[in-house]
Tab-separated table of C-alpha atoms in Angstrom:
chain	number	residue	atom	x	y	z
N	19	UNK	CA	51.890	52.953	28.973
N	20	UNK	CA	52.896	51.137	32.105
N	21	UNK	CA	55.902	48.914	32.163
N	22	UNK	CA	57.104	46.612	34.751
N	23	UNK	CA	60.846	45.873	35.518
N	24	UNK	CA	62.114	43.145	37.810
N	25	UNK	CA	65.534	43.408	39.044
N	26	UNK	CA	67.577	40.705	39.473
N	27	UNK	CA	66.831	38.241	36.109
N	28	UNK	CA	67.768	35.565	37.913
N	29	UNK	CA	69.224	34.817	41.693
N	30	UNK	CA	71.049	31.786	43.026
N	31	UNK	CA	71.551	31.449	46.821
N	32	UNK	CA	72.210	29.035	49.460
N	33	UNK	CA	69.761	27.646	51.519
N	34	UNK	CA	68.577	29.627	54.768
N	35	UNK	CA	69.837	33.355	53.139
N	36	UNK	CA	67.529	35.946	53.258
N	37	UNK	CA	66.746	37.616	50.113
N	38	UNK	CA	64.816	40.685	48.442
N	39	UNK	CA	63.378	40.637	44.819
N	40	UNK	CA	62.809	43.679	43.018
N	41	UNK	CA	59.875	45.545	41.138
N	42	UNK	CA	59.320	48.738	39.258
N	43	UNK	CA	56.931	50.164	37.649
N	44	UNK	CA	56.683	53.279	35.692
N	45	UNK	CA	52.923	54.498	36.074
N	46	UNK	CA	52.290	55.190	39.537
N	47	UNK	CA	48.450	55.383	39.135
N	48	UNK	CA	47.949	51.801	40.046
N	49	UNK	CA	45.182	49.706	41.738
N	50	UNK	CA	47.199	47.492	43.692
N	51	UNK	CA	50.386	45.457	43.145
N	52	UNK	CA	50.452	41.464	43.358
N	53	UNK	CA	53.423	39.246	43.295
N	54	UNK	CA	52.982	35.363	41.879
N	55	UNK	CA	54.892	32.139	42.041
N	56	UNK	CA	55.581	29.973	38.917
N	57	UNK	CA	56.560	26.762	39.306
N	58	UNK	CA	58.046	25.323	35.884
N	59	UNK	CA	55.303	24.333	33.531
N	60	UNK	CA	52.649	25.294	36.119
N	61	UNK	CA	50.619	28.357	36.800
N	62	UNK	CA	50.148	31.164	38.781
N	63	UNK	CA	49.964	31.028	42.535
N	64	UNK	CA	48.849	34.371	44.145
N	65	UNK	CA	51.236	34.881	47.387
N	66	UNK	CA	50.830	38.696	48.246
N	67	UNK	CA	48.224	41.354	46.840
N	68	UNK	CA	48.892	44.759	48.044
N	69	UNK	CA	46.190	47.629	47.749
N	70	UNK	CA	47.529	51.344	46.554
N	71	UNK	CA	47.059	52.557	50.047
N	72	UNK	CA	48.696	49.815	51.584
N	73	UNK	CA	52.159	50.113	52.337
N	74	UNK	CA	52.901	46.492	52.916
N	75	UNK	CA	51.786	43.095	53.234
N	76	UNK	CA	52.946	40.335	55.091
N	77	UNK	CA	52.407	36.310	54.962
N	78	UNK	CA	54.668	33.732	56.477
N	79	UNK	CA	58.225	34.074	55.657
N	80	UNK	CA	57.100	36.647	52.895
N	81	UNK	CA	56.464	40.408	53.079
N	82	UNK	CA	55.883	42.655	50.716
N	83	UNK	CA	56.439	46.613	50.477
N	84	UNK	CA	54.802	49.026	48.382
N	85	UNK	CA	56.095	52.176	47.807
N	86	UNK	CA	53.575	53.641	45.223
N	87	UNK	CA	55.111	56.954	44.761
N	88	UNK	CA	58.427	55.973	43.842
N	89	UNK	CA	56.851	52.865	41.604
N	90	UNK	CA	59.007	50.461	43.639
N	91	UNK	CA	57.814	47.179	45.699
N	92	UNK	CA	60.315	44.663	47.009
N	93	UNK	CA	59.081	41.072	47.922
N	94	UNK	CA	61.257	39.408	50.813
N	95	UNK	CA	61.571	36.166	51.467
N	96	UNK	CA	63.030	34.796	55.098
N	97	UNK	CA	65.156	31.670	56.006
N	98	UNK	CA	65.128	30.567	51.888
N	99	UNK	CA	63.929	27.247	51.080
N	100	UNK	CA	65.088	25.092	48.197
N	101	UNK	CA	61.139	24.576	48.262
N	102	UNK	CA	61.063	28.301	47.016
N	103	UNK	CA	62.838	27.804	43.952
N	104	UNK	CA	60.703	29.277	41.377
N	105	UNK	CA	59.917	32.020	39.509
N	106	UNK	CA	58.490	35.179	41.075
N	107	UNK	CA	56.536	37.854	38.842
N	108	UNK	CA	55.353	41.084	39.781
N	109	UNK	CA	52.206	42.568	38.389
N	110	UNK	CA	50.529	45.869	39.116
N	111	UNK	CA	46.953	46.700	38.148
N	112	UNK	CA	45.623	50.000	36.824
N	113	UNK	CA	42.862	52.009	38.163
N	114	UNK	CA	40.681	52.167	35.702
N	115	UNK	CA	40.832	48.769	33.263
N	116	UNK	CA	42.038	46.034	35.792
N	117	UNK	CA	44.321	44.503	33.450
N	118	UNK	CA	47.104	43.139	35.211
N	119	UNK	CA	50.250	44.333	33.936
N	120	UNK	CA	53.335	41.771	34.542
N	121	UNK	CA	57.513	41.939	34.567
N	122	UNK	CA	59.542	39.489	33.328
N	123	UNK	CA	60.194	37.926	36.861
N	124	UNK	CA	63.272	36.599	38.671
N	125	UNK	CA	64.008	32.930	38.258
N	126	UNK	CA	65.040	31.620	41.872
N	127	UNK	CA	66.965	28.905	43.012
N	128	UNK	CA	67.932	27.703	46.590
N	129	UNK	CA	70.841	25.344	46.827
N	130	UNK	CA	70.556	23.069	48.960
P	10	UNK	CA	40.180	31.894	47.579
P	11	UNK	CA	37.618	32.150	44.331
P	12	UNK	CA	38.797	28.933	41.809
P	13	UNK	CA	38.974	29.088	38.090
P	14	UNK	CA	39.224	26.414	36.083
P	15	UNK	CA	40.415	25.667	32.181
P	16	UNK	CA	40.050	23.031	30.444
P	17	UNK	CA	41.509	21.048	28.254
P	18	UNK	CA	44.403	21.382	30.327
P	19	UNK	CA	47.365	20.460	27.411
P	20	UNK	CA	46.211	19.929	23.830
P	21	UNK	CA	48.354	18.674	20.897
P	22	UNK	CA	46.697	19.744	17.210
P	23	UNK	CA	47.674	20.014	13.879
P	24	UNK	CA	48.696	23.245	11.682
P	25	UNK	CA	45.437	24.103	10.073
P	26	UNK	CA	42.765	23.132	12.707
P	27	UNK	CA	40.876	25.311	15.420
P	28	UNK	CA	41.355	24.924	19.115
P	29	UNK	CA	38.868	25.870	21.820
P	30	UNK	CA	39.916	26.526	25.260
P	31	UNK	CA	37.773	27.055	28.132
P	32	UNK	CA	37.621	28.993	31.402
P	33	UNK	CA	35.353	29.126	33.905
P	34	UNK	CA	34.949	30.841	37.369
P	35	UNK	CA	33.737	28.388	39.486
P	36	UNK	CA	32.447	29.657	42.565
P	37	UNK	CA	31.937	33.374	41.470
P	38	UNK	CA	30.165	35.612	38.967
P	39	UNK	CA	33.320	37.865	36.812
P	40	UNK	CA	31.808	39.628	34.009
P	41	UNK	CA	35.540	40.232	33.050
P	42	UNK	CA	38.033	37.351	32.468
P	43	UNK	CA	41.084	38.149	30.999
P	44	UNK	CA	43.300	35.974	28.545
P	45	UNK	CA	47.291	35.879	28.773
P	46	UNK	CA	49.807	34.086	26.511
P	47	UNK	CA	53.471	32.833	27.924
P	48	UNK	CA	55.948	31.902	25.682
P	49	UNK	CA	59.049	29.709	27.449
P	50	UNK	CA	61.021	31.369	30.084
P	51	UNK	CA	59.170	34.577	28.908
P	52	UNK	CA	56.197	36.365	31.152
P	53	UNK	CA	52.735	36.429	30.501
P	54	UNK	CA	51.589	39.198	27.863
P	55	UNK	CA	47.804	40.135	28.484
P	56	UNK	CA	46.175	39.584	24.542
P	57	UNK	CA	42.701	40.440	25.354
P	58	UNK	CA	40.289	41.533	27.950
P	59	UNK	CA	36.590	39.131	27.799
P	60	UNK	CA	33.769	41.165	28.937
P	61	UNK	CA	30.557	39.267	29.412
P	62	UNK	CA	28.050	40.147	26.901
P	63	UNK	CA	30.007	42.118	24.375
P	64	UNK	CA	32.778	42.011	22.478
P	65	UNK	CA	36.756	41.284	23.985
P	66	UNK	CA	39.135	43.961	23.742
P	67	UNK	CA	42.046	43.360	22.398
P	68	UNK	CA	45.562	44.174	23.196
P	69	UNK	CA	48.235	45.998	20.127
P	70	UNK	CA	49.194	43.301	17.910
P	71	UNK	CA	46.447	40.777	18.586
P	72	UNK	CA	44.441	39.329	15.929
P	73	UNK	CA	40.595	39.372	17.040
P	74	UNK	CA	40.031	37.120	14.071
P	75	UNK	CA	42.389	34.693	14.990
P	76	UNK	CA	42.069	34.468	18.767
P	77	UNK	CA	38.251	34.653	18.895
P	78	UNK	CA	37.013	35.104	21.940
P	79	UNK	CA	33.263	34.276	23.871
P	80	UNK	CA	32.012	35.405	27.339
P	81	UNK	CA	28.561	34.117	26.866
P	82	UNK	CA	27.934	33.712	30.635
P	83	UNK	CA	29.079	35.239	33.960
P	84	UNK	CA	31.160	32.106	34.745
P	85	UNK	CA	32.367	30.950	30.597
P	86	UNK	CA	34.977	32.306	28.668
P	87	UNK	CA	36.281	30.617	25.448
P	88	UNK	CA	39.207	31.590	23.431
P	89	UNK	CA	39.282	29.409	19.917
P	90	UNK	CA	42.945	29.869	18.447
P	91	UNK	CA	41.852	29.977	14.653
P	92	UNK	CA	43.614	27.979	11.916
P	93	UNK	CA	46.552	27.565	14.225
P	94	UNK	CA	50.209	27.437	13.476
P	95	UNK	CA	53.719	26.191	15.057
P	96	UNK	CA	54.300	29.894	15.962
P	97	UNK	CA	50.834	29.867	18.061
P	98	UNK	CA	52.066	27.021	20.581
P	99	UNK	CA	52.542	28.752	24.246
P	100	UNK	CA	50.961	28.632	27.281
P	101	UNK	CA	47.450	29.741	27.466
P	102	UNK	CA	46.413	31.277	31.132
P	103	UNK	CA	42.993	33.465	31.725
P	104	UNK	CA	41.995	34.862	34.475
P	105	UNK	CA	38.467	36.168	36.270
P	106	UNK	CA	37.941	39.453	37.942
P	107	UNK	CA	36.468	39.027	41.474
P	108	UNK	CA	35.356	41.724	43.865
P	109	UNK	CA	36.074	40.753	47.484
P	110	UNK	CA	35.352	43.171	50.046
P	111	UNK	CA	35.202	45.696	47.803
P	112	UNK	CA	38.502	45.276	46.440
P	113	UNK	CA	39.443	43.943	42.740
P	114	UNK	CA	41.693	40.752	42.497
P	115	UNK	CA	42.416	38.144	39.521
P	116	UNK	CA	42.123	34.966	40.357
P	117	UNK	CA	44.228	32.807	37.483
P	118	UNK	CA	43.418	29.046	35.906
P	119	UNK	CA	45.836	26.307	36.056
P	120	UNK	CA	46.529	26.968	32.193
P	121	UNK	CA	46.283	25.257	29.120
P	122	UNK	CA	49.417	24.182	27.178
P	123	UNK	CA	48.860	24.499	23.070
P	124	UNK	CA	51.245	22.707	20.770
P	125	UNK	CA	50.503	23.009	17.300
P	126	UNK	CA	52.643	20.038	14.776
């Protein structure tokens, strides 16, 4: 059964740090990976979908890695925002069902 | 990007009653929509997979009799929360399989926000 772990729970950081979120997932046979934004109350916005053979993805201040044989992705943002204080979830989808299969996601906030 | 829609977009009911929530893909065809319930400051757990013209699967612990769900088109989805209780207020989100360039990709609604007095 896959399972999805995002490392850190929660980050606080100044504005204009860099910063690196973390994803793992335990079955490697995946479809692709996709990381989200939640804004409180809100739903999903889509930011990076990366295919299994792709090893990363890149949009803006965000890129995001894959590394599909190690079940790892990382999702970095540049020059932090207080804009992109959210939450961030991770979600990989298998192979064979396309259900997406989410972590518990980091909860972000950029000081101003 | 494809859009999906649900409506109603927050509903308020009381213990007993049935609720009906609705998603649609609105510019595309999915002949799978999935449905995904959020409790607060939790992540979305997947309860059921809506495959046009047949019946949902279900995820473990889901009760098909009290989440019934409908994919009577290639662009509808309805999931009716039976006889609902306190316990069953969350956030409601589906979502629609698309095939883009010959690559798979959800494309999520806006969500619909049950609370159940």
């Amino acid at each position: 059964k896959q399972e999805v772990t995002q490392i850190p729970a929660a980050l606080s950081v100044p504005e204009g740090e860099n910063l690196v979120l973390n994803c793992s997932f335990t079955d490697s046979a995946i479809y692709n990976l996709q990381w989200f934004r939640q804004d409180p109350g809100k739903g999903l916005t889509s930011l990076l979908l990366i295919q299994s053979s792709q090893r990363e993805q890149t949009s803006g201040r965000l890129n995001a890695s894959l590394d599909k044989s190690s079940g790892r992705s990382t999702l970095y943002i540049a020059a932090s925002q207080p804009g992109d204080s959210a939450t961030y979830l991770c979600a990989v989808q298998g192979d064979s069902s396309y259900k997406l299969i989410f972590g518990s996601g980091t909860r972000l906030l950029v000081r101003p | 990007g494809a859009v999906v829609s649900q409506h109603p977009s927050w509903v308020i009911c009381k213990s007993g009653t049935s609720v009906k929530i609705e998603c649609r893909s609105l510019d595309f065809q999915a002949t799978t929509m999935f449905w995904y319930r959020q409790f607060p400051k939790q992540s979305l757990m997947l309860m059921a997979t809506s495959n046009e013209g047949s019946k949902a699967t279900y995820e473990q612990g889901v009760e098909k009799d009290k989440f019934l769900i409908n994919h009577a088109s290639l662009t509808l989805s309805t999931l009716t929360v039976t006889s609902a209780h306190p316990e069953d207020s969350s956030f409601y989100i589906c979502s629609a399989n698309a095939e883009t360039s010959g690559n798979h990709e959800q494309f999520f609604g806006p969500g619909t926000r049950l609370t159940v007095l």
